[in-house]
Structure formats: structure tokens, C-alpha cells
Backbone as JSON Lines, residues from 0, in Angstrom:
{"i":0,"aa":"M","n":[0.84,-1.18,0.0],"ca":[0.0,0.0,0.0],"c":[0.89,1.24,0.0]}
{"i":1,"aa":"D","n":[0.57,2.2,-0.83],"ca":[1.35,3.43,-0.94],"c":[1.17,4.26,0.32]}
{"i":2,"aa":"L","n":[2.29,4.68,0.9],"ca":[2.25,5.43,2.14],"c":[1.59,6.79,1.96]}
{"i":3,"aa":"L","n":[1.73,7.36,0.78],"ca":[1.14,8.67,0.55],"c":[-0.39,8.61,0.55]}
{"i":4,"aa":"K","n":[-0.97,7.45,0.23],"ca":[-2.42,7.31,0.19],"c":[-2.94,6.66,1.47]}
{"i":5,"aa":"A","n":[-2.06,6.22,2.33],"ca":[-2.46,5.51,3.55],"c":[-3.05,6.49,4.56]}
{"i":6,"aa":"D","n":[-3.73,5.92,5.5],"ca":[-4.29,6.71,6.59],"c":[-3.19,6.9,7.64]}
{"i":7,"aa":"L","n":[-2.37,7.94,7.46],"ca":[-1.21,8.15,8.31],"c":[-1.54,8.32,9.8]}
{"i":8,"aa":"P","n":[-2.6,9.04,10.16],"ca":[-2.88,9.15,11.6],"c":[-3.12,7.8,12.26]}
{"i":9,"aa":"D","n":[-3.83,6.89,11.58],"ca":[-4.06,5.56,12.15],"c":[-2.75,4.78,12.26]}
{"i":10,"aa":"L","n":[-1.93,4.84,11.22],"ca":[-0.64,4.15,11.25],"c":[0.23,4.72,12.37]}
{"i":11,"aa":"F","n":[0.25,6.01,12.5],"ca":[1.04,6.67,13.54],"c":[0.58,6.2,14.92]}
{"i":12,"aa":"E","n":[-0.71,6.23,15.16],"ca":[-1.25,5.83,16.46],"c":[-1.01,4.35,16.75]}
{"i":13,"aa":"T","n":[-1.02,3.53,15.71],"ca":[-0.81,2.1,15.89],"c":[0.65,1.8,16.23]}
{"i":14,"aa":"L","n":[1.57,2.44,15.54],"ca":[2.99,2.12,15.69],"c":[3.7,2.94,16.78]}
{"i":15,"aa":"R","n":[3.14,4.07,17.17],"ca":[3.82,4.96,18.11],"c":[4.19,4.28,19.43]}
{"i":16,"aa":"P","n":[3.28,3.56,20.11],"ca":[3.68,2.93,21.38],"c":[4.8,1.9,21.21]}
{"i":17,"aa":"L","n":[4.72,1.11,20.14],"ca":[5.76,0.12,19.9],"c":[7.09,0.81,19.6]}
{"i":18,"aa":"L","n":[7.05,1.85,18.79],"ca":[8.27,2.58,18.46],"c":[8.9,3.19,19.7]}
{"i":19,"aa":"S","n":[8.09,3.81,20.55],"ca":[8.61,4.41,21.79],"c":[9.26,3.36,22.67]}
{"i":20,"aa":"A","n":[8.61,2.23,22.84],"ca":[9.15,1.17,23.69],"c":[10.44,0.6,23.11]}
{"i":21,"aa":"E","n":[10.46,0.35,21.8],"ca":[11.65,-0.21,21.17],"c":[12.82,0.77,21.24]}
{"i":22,"aa":"A","n":[12.55,2.05,20.96],"ca":[13.61,3.05,21.0],"c":[14.16,3.2,22.41]}
{"i":23,"aa":"A","n":[13.29,3.21,23.41],"ca":[13.74,3.33,24.8],"c":[14.59,2.12,25.19]}
{"i":24,"aa":"A","n":[14.19,0.94,24.76],"ca":[14.93,-0.27,25.1],"c":[16.3,-0.29,24.41]}
{"i":25,"aa":"E","n":[16.36,0.12,23.16],"ca":[17.62,0.09,22.41],"c":[18.61,1.16,22.88]}
{"i":26,"aa":"T","n":[18.12,2.28,23.41],"ca":[19.01,3.38,23.77],"c":[19.29,3.46,25.27]}
{"i":27,"aa":"A","n":[18.69,2.6,26.06],"ca":[18.87,2.65,27.51],"c":[20.35,2.49,27.86]}
{"i":28,"aa":"G","n":[20.87,3.46,28.6],"ca":[22.24,3.39,29.07],"c":[23.31,3.62,28.03]}
{"i":29,"aa":"T","n":[22.96,4.06,26.85],"ca":[23.96,4.25,25.79],"c":[24.33,5.7,25.58]}
{"i":30,"aa":"G","n":[23.58,6.62,26.18],"ca":[23.84,8.04,25.97],"c":[23.2,8.57,24.7]}
{"i":31,"aa":"V","n":[22.42,7.76,24.05],"ca":[21.73,8.15,22.81],"c":[20.31,8.53,23.18]}
{"i":32,"aa":"D","n":[19.81,9.6,22.6],"ca":[18.46,10.07,22.89],"c":[17.44,9.22,22.13]}
{"i":33,"aa":"A","n":[16.52,8.61,22.87],"ca":[15.49,7.75,22.25],"c":[14.61,8.55,21.29]}
{"i":34,"aa":"A","n":[14.36,9.82,21.6],"ca":[13.52,10.65,20.72],"c":[14.19,10.85,19.35]}
{"i":35,"aa":"D","n":[15.52,10.97,19.33],"ca":[16.22,11.11,18.06],"c":[16.08,9.83,17.23]}
{"i":36,"aa":"V","n":[16.16,8.68,17.89],"ca":[16.0,7.41,17.18],"c":[14.58,7.3,16.63]}
{"i":37,"aa":"E","n":[13.59,7.67,17.45],"ca":[12.19,7.62,16.98],"c":[12.01,8.5,15.74]}
{"i":38,"aa":"Q","n":[12.54,9.72,15.81],"ca":[12.4,10.65,14.69],"c":[13.05,10.08,13.43]}
{"i":39,"aa":"A","n":[14.22,9.48,13.57],"ca":[14.92,8.91,12.42],"c":[14.13,7.75,11.81]}
{"i":40,"aa":"V","n":[13.47,6.95,12.66],"ca":[12.68,5.83,12.14],"c":[11.46,6.35,11.38]}
{"i":41,"aa":"W","n":[10.8,7.39,11.9],"ca":[9.66,7.96,11.17],"c":[10.11,8.49,9.81]}
{"i":42,"aa":"V","n":[11.27,9.15,9.79],"ca":[11.79,9.67,8.52],"c":[12.08,8.51,7.57]}
{"i":43,"aa":"R","n":[12.67,7.44,8.09],"ca":[12.97,6.27,7.26],"c":[11.69,5.68,6.69]}
{"i":44,"aa":"L","n":[10.63,5.61,7.5],"ca":[9.36,5.07,7.02],"c":[8.79,5.94,5.9]}
{"i":45,"aa":"L","n":[8.87,7.26,6.06],"ca":[8.37,8.15,5.01],"c":[9.21,8.06,3.74]}
{"i":46,"aa":"E","n":[10.52,7.87,3.9],"ca":[11.39,7.71,2.73],"c":[11.12,6.38,2.03]}
{"i":47,"aa":"H","n":[10.71,5.38,2.79],"ca":[10.41,4.04,2.26],"c":[9.2,4.11,1.31]}
{"i":48,"aa":"R","n":[8.27,5.03,1.59],"ca":[7.09,5.32,0.77],"c":[6.08,4.18,0.67]}
{"i":49,"aa":"R","n":[6.32,3.11,1.35],"ca":[5.35,2.01,1.34],"c":[5.22,1.49,2.75]}
{"i":50,"aa":"I","n":[4.03,1.04,3.08],"ca":[3.83,0.42,4.38],"c":[4.36,-1.01,4.27]}
{"i":51,"aa":"P","n":[5.31,-1.38,5.13],"ca":[5.87,-2.73,5.06],"c":[4.8,-3.79,5.31]}
{"i":52,"aa":"A","n":[5.01,-4.98,4.76],"ca":[4.06,-6.08,4.93],"c":[3.88,-6.41,6.41]}
{"i":53,"aa":"E","n":[4.97,-6.43,7.16],"ca":[4.95,-6.68,8.6],"c":[5.47,-5.42,9.3]}
{"i":54,"aa":"P","n":[4.61,-4.43,9.57],"ca":[5.08,-3.16,10.13],"c":[5.83,-3.3,11.45]}
{"i":55,"aa":"A","n":[5.38,-4.19,12.33],"ca":[6.03,-4.32,13.63],"c":[7.45,-4.86,13.48]}
{"i":56,"aa":"D","n":[7.65,-5.87,12.63],"ca":[8.98,-6.42,12.41],"c":[9.89,-5.39,11.75]}
{"i":57,"aa":"W","n":[9.35,-4.69,10.75],"ca":[10.12,-3.66,10.06],"c":[10.53,-2.59,11.06]}
{"i":58,"aa":"L","n":[9.6,-2.2,11.93],"ca":[9.87,-1.15,12.91],"c":[10.99,-1.57,13.86]}
{"i":59,"aa":"R","n":[10.96,-2.81,14.33],"ca":[12.01,-3.29,15.24],"c":[13.38,-3.26,14.55]}
{"i":60,"aa":"R","n":[13.44,-3.72,13.3],"ca":[14.71,-3.71,12.57],"c":[15.19,-2.27,12.34]}
{"i":61,"aa":"A","n":[14.26,-1.4,12.0],"ca":[14.62,0.0,11.75],"c":[15.14,0.66,13.02]}
{"i":62,"aa":"V","n":[14.51,0.38,14.16],"ca":[14.96,0.97,15.43],"c":[16.37,0.47,15.75]}
{"i":63,"aa":"R","n":[16.61,-0.83,15.59],"ca":[17.94,-1.38,15.87],"c":[18.99,-0.72,14.98]}
{"i":64,"aa":"G","n":[18.66,-0.56,13.7],"ca":[19.61,0.06,12.77],"c":[19.9,1.51,13.11]}
{"i":65,"aa":"E","n":[18.85,2.27,13.41],"ca":[19.04,3.69,13.75],"c":[19.78,3.84,15.07]}
{"i":66,"aa":"A","n":[19.49,2.98,16.03],"ca":[20.19,3.03,17.32],"c":[21.67,2.72,17.13]}
{"i":67,"aa":"R","n":[21.98,1.73,16.27],"ca":[23.38,1.41,15.98],"c":[24.09,2.61,15.37]}
{"i":68,"aa":"R","n":[23.44,3.27,14.41],"ca":[24.05,4.45,13.78],"c":[24.27,5.56,14.8]}
{"i":69,"aa":"A","n":[23.29,5.78,15.68],"ca":[23.41,6.83,16.68],"c":[24.53,6.52,17.67]}
{"i":70,"aa":"R","n":[24.68,5.24,18.05],"ca":[25.77,4.88,18.97],"c":[27.13,5.09,18.3]}
{"i":71,"aa":"R","n":[27.22,4.74,17.01],"ca":[28.48,4.97,16.29],"c":[28.81,6.45,16.24]}
{"i":72,"aa":"R","n":[27.8,7.27,15.95],"ca":[28.04,8.72,15.92],"c":[28.47,9.22,17.29]}
{"i":73,"aa":"A","n":[27.83,8.74,18.35],"ca":[28.14,9.18,19.71],"c":[29.58,8.81,20.08]}
{"i":74,"aa":"R","n":[30.05,7.64,19.62],"ca":[31.44,7.25,19.93],"c":[32.44,8.15,19.23]}
{"i":75,"aa":"R","n":[32.08,8.66,18.05],"ca":[33.01,9.51,17.3],"c":[33.03,10.94,17.79]}
{"i":76,"aa":"E","n":[32.01,11.37,18.53],"ca":[31.96,12.74,19.0],"c":[33.0,12.96,20.09]}
{"i":77,"aa":"V","n":[33.61,14.13,20.07],"ca":[34.63,14.47,21.05],"c":[34.02,15.49,22.02]}
{"i":78,"aa":"P","n":[34.13,15.24,23.34],"ca":[33.57,16.2,24.3],"c":[34.25,17.56,24.19]}
{"i":79,"aa":"Y","n":[33.5,18.58,24.42],"ca":[33.97,19.95,24.35],"c":[34.51,20.32,25.72]}
{"i":80,"aa":"D","n":[35.8,20.65,25.82],"ca":[36.43,21.01,27.08],"c":[36.39,22.52,27.23]}
{"i":81,"aa":"R","n":[35.38,23.03,27.91],"ca":[35.19,24.47,28.05],"c":[36.31,25.12,28.84]}
{"i":82,"aa":"Q","n":[36.83,24.46,29.86],"ca":[37.83,25.1,30.72],"c":[39.11,25.41,29.97]}
{"i":83,"aa":"S","n":[39.59,24.48,29.16],"ca":[40.85,24.73,28.47],"c":[40.69,25.79,27.38]}
{"i":84,"aa":"V","n":[39.5,25.89,26.8],"ca":[39.26,26.88,25.75],"c":[39.08,28.27,26.34]}
{"i":85,"aa":"H","n":[38.42,28.35,27.5],"ca":[38.09,29.66,28.07],"c":[39.04,30.08,29.18]}
{"i":86,"aa":"G","n":[40.18,29.45,29.29],"ca":[41.18,29.9,30.25],"c":[40.89,29.47,31.67]}
{"i":87,"aa":"G","n":[40.17,28.41,31.86],"ca":[39.88,27.9,33.19],"c":[41.05,27.12,33.73]}
{"i":88,"aa":"P","n":[40.85,26.39,34.82],"ca":[41.94,25.6,35.39],"c":[42.52,24.65,34.36]}
{"i":89,"aa":"G","n":[43.81,24.59,34.32],"ca":[44.47,23.68,33.39],"c":[44.74,24.31,32.03]}
{"i":90,"aa":"A","n":[44.32,25.55,31.84],"ca":[44.53,26.19,30.55],"c":[45.92,26.76,30.42]}
{"i":91,"aa":"G","n":[46.61,26.98,31.55],"ca":[47.97,27.51,31.48],"c":[47.95,28.97,31.07]}
{"i":92,"aa":"T","n":[49.04,29.42,30.44],"ca":[49.14,30.83,30.06],"c":[48.79,31.07,28.62]}
{"i":93,"aa":"R","n":[48.54,30.01,27.86],"ca":[48.21,30.17,26.44],"c":[46.78,30.66,26.29]}
{"i":94,"aa":"S","n":[46.54,31.5,25.3],"ca":[45.18,31.95,25.03],"c":[44.45,30.88,24.25]}
{"i":95,"aa":"S","n":[43.13,31.08,24.07],"ca":[42.33,30.08,23.37],"c":[42.67,30.02,21.89]}
{"i":96,"aa":"T","n":[43.3,31.07,21.37],"ca":[43.63,31.06,19.94],"c":[45.08,30.7,19.69]}
{"i":97,"aa":"G","n":[45.86,30.41,20.74],"ca":[47.25,30.03,20.56],"c":[48.17,31.06,21.17]}
{"i":98,"aa":"A","n":[49.47,30.77,21.17],"ca":[50.44,31.65,21.82],"c":[50.98,32.71,20.86]}
{"i":99,"aa":"E","n":[50.86,32.5,19.59],"ca":[51.47,33.39,18.61],"c":[50.42,34.18,17.84]}
{"i":100,"aa":"P","n":[50.79,35.37,17.34],"ca":[49.84,36.15,16.53],"c":[49.39,35.4,15.27]}
{"i":101,"aa":"E","n":[50.29,34.59,14.71],"ca":[49.92,33.82,13.51],"c":[48.77,32.85,13.83]}
{"i":102,"aa":"D","n":[48.83,32.26,15.03],"ca":[47.76,31.35,15.44],"c":[46.43,32.09,15.54]}
{"i":103,"aa":"A","n":[46.47,33.3,16.09],"ca":[45.25,34.1,16.21],"c":[44.69,34.44,14.84]}
{"i":104,"aa":"L","n":[45.57,34.77,13.91],"ca":[45.13,35.1,12.55],"c":[44.51,33.88,11.87]}
{"i":105,"aa":"L","n":[45.17,32.73,11.97],"ca":[44.64,31.52,11.35],"c":[43.31,31.11,11.99]}
{"i":106,"aa":"H","n":[43.2,31.27,13.29],"ca":[41.95,30.94,13.99],"c":[40.82,31.85,13.49]}
{"i":107,"aa":"G","n":[41.1,33.14,13.34],"ca":[40.1,34.08,12.84],"c":[39.67,33.76,11.42]}
{"i":108,"aa":"E","n":[40.63,33.38,10.57],"ca":[40.31,33.02,9.19],"c":[39.45,31.75,9.14]}
{"i":109,"aa":"A","n":[39.78,30.8,9.99],"ca":[38.99,29.56,10.03],"c":[37.56,29.86,10.47]}
{"i":110,"aa":"N","n":[37.4,30.73,11.47],"ca":[36.06,31.1,11.92],"c":[35.28,31.81,10.82]}
{"i":111,"aa":"R","n":[35.94,32.71,10.08],"ca":[35.25,33.41,8.99],"c":[34.84,32.43,7.9]}
{"i":112,"aa":"A","n":[35.71,31.47,7.57],"ca":[35.38,30.48,6.55],"c":[34.2,29.62,6.99]}
{"i":113,"aa":"L","n":[34.2,29.23,8.27],"ca":[33.1,28.43,8.8],"c":[31.79,29.21,8.75]}
{"i":114,"aa":"R","n":[31.8,30.44,9.22],"ca":[30.57,31.25,9.23],"c":[30.09,31.52,7.8]}
{"i":115,"aa":"S","n":[31.01,31.71,6.88],"ca":[30.63,31.92,5.48],"c":[29.97,30.66,4.91]}
{"i":116,"aa":"A","n":[30.53,29.5,5.21],"ca":[29.95,28.24,4.74],"c":[28.59,28.01,5.36]}
{"i":117,"aa":"V","n":[28.44,28.33,6.65],"ca":[27.14,28.17,7.33],"c":[26.08,29.04,6.66]}
{"i":118,"aa":"A","n":[26.45,30.24,6.28],"ca":[25.49,31.15,5.65],"c":[25.01,30.62,4.28]}
{"i":119,"aa":"R","n":[25.82,29.78,3.62],"ca":[25.45,29.25,2.3],"c":[24.7,27.93,2.38]}
{"i":120,"aa":"L","n":[24.46,27.41,3.57],"ca":[23.74,26.14,3.71],"c":[22.28,26.31,3.26]}
{"i":121,"aa":"P","n":[21.65,25.22,2.83],"ca":[20.26,25.3,2.36],"c":[19.25,25.29,3.5]}
{"i":122,"aa":"G","n":[18.05,25.77,3.21],"ca":[16.91,25.66,4.12],"c":[17.11,26.34,5.46]}
{"i":123,"aa":"R","n":[16.72,25.62,6.52],"ca":[16.8,26.16,7.88],"c":[18.16,25.93,8.52]}
{"i":124,"aa":"C","n":[19.07,25.32,7.78],"ca":[20.38,24.98,8.34],"c":[21.16,26.2,8.84]}
{"i":125,"aa":"P","n":[21.18,27.33,8.11],"ca":[21.96,28.45,8.62],"c":[21.51,28.92,10.01]}
{"i":126,"aa":"E","n":[20.21,29.05,10.21],"ca":[19.76,29.52,11.52],"c":[19.98,28.48,12.61]}
{"i":127,"aa":"L","n":[19.85,27.2,12.29],"ca":[20.12,26.16,13.27],"c":[21.61,26.15,13.64]}
{"i":128,"aa":"M","n":[22.48,26.2,12.64],"ca":[23.91,26.17,12.91],"c":[24.36,27.42,13.67]}
{"i":129,"aa":"R","n":[23.79,28.58,13.36],"ca":[24.12,29.8,14.13],"c":[23.72,29.64,15.58]}
{"i":130,"aa":"A","n":[22.56,29.02,15.82],"ca":[22.12,28.79,17.2],"c":[23.05,27.8,17.91]}
{"i":131,"aa":"L","n":[23.48,26.75,17.19],"ca":[24.39,25.78,17.81],"c":[25.77,26.38,18.07]}
{"i":132,"aa":"L","n":[26.22,27.31,17.21],"ca":[27.52,27.94,17.37],"c":[27.48,29.17,18.27]}
{"i":133,"aa":"S","n":[26.31,29.51,18.76],"ca":[26.13,30.7,19.57],"c":[26.98,30.65,20.84]}
{"i":134,"aa":"P","n":[27.59,31.76,21.22],"ca":[28.37,31.78,22.46],"c":[27.48,31.66,23.7]}
{"i":135,"aa":"R","n":[26.16,31.79,23.53],"ca":[25.25,31.67,24.68],"c":[25.09,30.23,25.13]}
{"i":136,"aa":"D","n":[25.61,29.24,24.36],"ca":[25.56,27.82,24.72],"c":[24.13,27.38,25.03]}
{"i":137,"aa":"L","n":[23.26,27.52,24.03],"ca":[21.84,27.21,24.18],"c":[21.59,25.71,24.31]}
{"i":138,"aa":"T","n":[20.56,25.33,25.04],"ca":[20.14,23.93,25.12],"c":[19.27,23.61,23.91]}
{"i":139,"aa":"Y","n":[19.03,22.3,23.67],"ca":[18.15,21.91,22.57],"c":[16.76,22.51,22.76]}
{"i":140,"aa":"R","n":[16.28,22.55,23.98],"ca":[14.95,23.11,24.25],"c":[14.91,24.59,23.86]}
{"i":141,"aa":"E","n":[15.95,25.36,24.21],"ca":[15.99,26.78,23.88],"c":[16.1,26.99,22.36]}
{"i":142,"aa":"I","n":[16.92,26.17,21.72],"ca":[17.07,26.29,20.26],"c":[15.74,25.97,19.57]}
{"i":143,"aa":"A","n":[15.08,24.9,20.01],"ca":[13.79,24.52,19.42],"c":[12.78,25.65,19.59]}
{"i":144,"aa":"G","n":[12.77,26.29,20.76],"ca":[11.86,27.4,21.0],"c":[12.15,28.59,20.09]}
{"i":145,"aa":"E","n":[13.43,28.91,19.93],"ca":[13.81,30.04,19.07],"c":[13.47,29.8,17.61]}
{"i":146,"aa":"L","n":[13.68,28.55,17.15],"ca":[13.46,28.24,15.74],"c":[12.02,27.83,15.43]}
{"i":147,"aa":"G","n":[11.25,27.54,16.48],"ca":[9.86,27.15,16.27],"c":[9.71,25.75,15.69]}
{"i":148,"aa":"I","n":[10.62,24.82,16.04],"ca":[10.51,23.45,15.6],"c":[10.55,22.54,16.81]}
{"i":149,"aa":"S","n":[10.14,21.29,16.63],"ca":[10.09,20.38,17.78],"c":[11.5,19.99,18.21]}
{"i":150,"aa":"Q","n":[11.63,19.76,19.5],"ca":[12.93,19.4,20.06],"c":[13.4,18.06,19.51]}
{"i":151,"aa":"G","n":[12.48,17.15,19.26],"ca":[12.84,15.83,18.75],"c":[13.4,15.85,17.34]}
{"i":152,"aa":"S","n":[13.06,16.88,16.57],"ca":[13.57,16.93,15.2],"c":[14.91,17.64,15.09]}
{"i":153,"aa":"L","n":[15.39,18.24,16.18],"ca":[16.66,18.95,16.12],"c":[17.83,18.02,15.8]}
{"i":154,"aa":"G","n":[17.87,16.84,16.4],"ca":[18.97,15.91,16.16],"c":[19.1,15.52,14.7]}
{"i":155,"aa":"P","n":[18.03,15.01,14.09],"ca":[18.13,14.65,12.67],"c":[18.42,15.84,11.75]}
{"i":156,"aa":"V","n":[17.82,17.0,12.05],"ca":[18.07,18.18,11.22],"c":[19.53,18.6,11.38]}
{"i":157,"aa":"R","n":[20.03,18.58,12.61],"ca":[21.43,18.92,12.88],"c":[22.36,17.98,12.1]}
{"i":158,"aa":"S","n":[22.05,16.69,12.1],"ca":[22.88,15.73,11.38],"c":[22.9,16.03,9.89]}
{"i":159,"aa":"R","n":[21.73,16.32,9.32],"ca":[21.68,16.64,7.88],"c":[22.47,17.92,7.6]}
{"i":160,"aa":"C","n":[22.31,18.93,8.45],"ca":[23.02,20.2,8.24],"c":[24.52,20.02,8.35]}
{"i":161,"aa":"L","n":[24.96,19.24,9.34],"ca":[26.4,18.99,9.49],"c":[26.95,18.2,8.3]}
{"i":162,"aa":"G","n":[26.15,17.28,7.77],"ca":[26.57,16.55,6.57],"c":[26.75,17.48,5.39]}
{"i":163,"aa":"C","n":[25.8,18.39,5.2],"ca":[25.92,19.38,4.11],"c":[27.16,20.25,4.32]}
{"i":164,"aa":"L","n":[27.36,20.7,5.55],"ca":[28.5,21.56,5.87],"c":[29.81,20.81,5.65]}
{"i":165,"aa":"R","n":[29.85,19.55,6.07],"ca":[31.05,18.73,5.9],"c":[31.39,18.57,4.41]}
{"i":166,"aa":"R","n":[30.37,18.27,3.59],"ca":[30.61,18.13,2.14],"c":[31.06,19.46,1.53]}
{"i":167,"aa":"M","n":[30.45,20.55,1.96],"ca":[30.78,21.86,1.42],"c":[32.22,22.24,1.77]}
{"i":168,"aa":"L","n":[32.62,22.02,3.02],"ca":[33.97,22.38,3.44],"c":[35.02,21.44,2.85]}
{"i":169,"aa":"A","n":[34.67,20.19,2.61],"ca":[35.62,19.24,2.02],"c":[36.02,19.68,0.62]}
{"i":170,"aa":"V","n":[35.08,20.28,-0.11],"ca":[35.38,20.75,-1.45],"c":[36.28,21.99,-1.39]}
{"i":171,"aa":"E","n":[36.08,22.83,-0.37],"ca":[36.81,24.09,-0.28],"c":[38.21,23.94,0.31]}
{"i":172,"aa":"V","n":[38.43,22.91,1.1],"ca":[39.72,22.73,1.75],"c":[40.7,22.12,0.75]}
{"i":173,"aa":"A","n":[41.9,22.66,0.72],"ca":[42.91,22.15,-0.21],"c":[43.35,20.76,0.19]}
{"i":174,"aa":"A","n":[43.7,19.97,-0.8],"ca":[44.19,18.62,-0.53],"c":[45.53,18.71,0.18]}
{"i":175,"aa":"P","n":[45.8,17.8,1.13],"ca":[47.08,17.85,1.83],"c":[48.24,17.58,0.88]}
{"i":176,"aa":"A","n":[49.4,18.14,1.23],"ca":[50.58,17.96,0.4],"c":[51.05,16.52,0.46]}
{"i":177,"aa":"L","n":[51.67,16.07,-0.61],"ca":[52.21,14.73,-0.64],"c":[53.39,14.62,0.32]}
{"i":178,"aa":"R","n":[53.51,13.45,0.93],"ca":[54.62,13.23,1.84],"c":[55.56,12.21,1.22]}
{"i":179,"aa":"G","n":[56.82,12.35,1.53],"ca":[57.77,11.37,1.02],"c":[58.12,11.64,-0.43]}
{"i":180,"aa":"M","n":[58.52,10.6,-1.1],"ca":[58.93,10.74,-2.5],"c":[57.71,10.84,-3.4]}
{"i":181,"aa":"E","n":[57.75,11.77,-4.31],"ca":[56.66,11.91,-5.27],"c":[56.9,10.98,-6.42]}
{"i":182,"aa":"R","n":[55.85,10.44,-6.98],"ca":[56.0,9.51,-8.1],"c":[55.46,10.12,-9.35]}
């Protein structure tokens, strides 16, 4: 059955409790937000464009897959050490931009390049990325309120925006120089 012609409210109400339970079970104790997994599964279902023959089985497999992806992403993320960046304990005498004027200049250029790339992102990405990069260190709840979107959709939207930004910056960054003997 075509998902576009299906009775989506009934499907949503039927699958929502199972999806919530499966997402909570798969993300328990992993540091992954169950709401982000739920949102990703709904998006996957809409991209699938068809109601699966066995919706409950499909939903369980989709939740497991999305939870695995979210755990992989969480392992790759590096915690932000505010104290060393802002001159707190352990920061020593070096400034956040480096000890030399050249470091400060390069840091400023990198920030300008990043902000320029953010401004060229499609859709709502520029305003979301500006909110995430804000020095006010906003929470997801505050960002969702400012942008007028649901808190649960911030994670998937952020991931898509970062993917666009990553692809955009990869094209703009020069290839590293060859090392060793050139052939």
C-alpha cells in the first residue's frame, strides 16, 4: 500500500507505542536520545514510501539500525572542554587562539570560513547552525523554541546540516601535500 495514500494518523497511532518502547529499550544506558532514534525511524518510514508487509517487524529492525548508527556517531563525537578553551583551570598561560599572533590570525580566518559556509547552507540549516555555534551555549529546548521546531527533530536536522557543511567544506579545503617521494 502506498504510504502517501495511507491513513497516516491511524498508522502513527498504531505504531507509536511500539516505536517508543523499542527506541527506549535500544538506547537505555547508551547516551543516545530515544527521541532522536524515533524521529529517524519515522523519517525512514516516510522515505520508504510504502507500508511494510509486517510493520512491527520492520519497525524493530529499523529501530535497531538507527540506534546502531546513533551509537556509532556518539562514539566519534569528542567532548567539548570548556575550561581549556576559556582559560579555566588547566589552561595555562596560552590563550584560546594560541600563543602566537599567527595562530590568532589563522583561527580568525577559520572562523570566517566556517561562518561563510554556514550562511550558504540550504533551508533552515543556517539559523540552526548559528544557534548551535552561539556563544550563549543554548540547550536543545531553547534552540527549538527560538526556531519554532520540535525538540525531537533537532537531532536529525542537525545531522543533515552537518553533513551538508562537511561536504561543502571538504570541497573548499585544499588537498594535503604529498609526503615522502613523489611519483
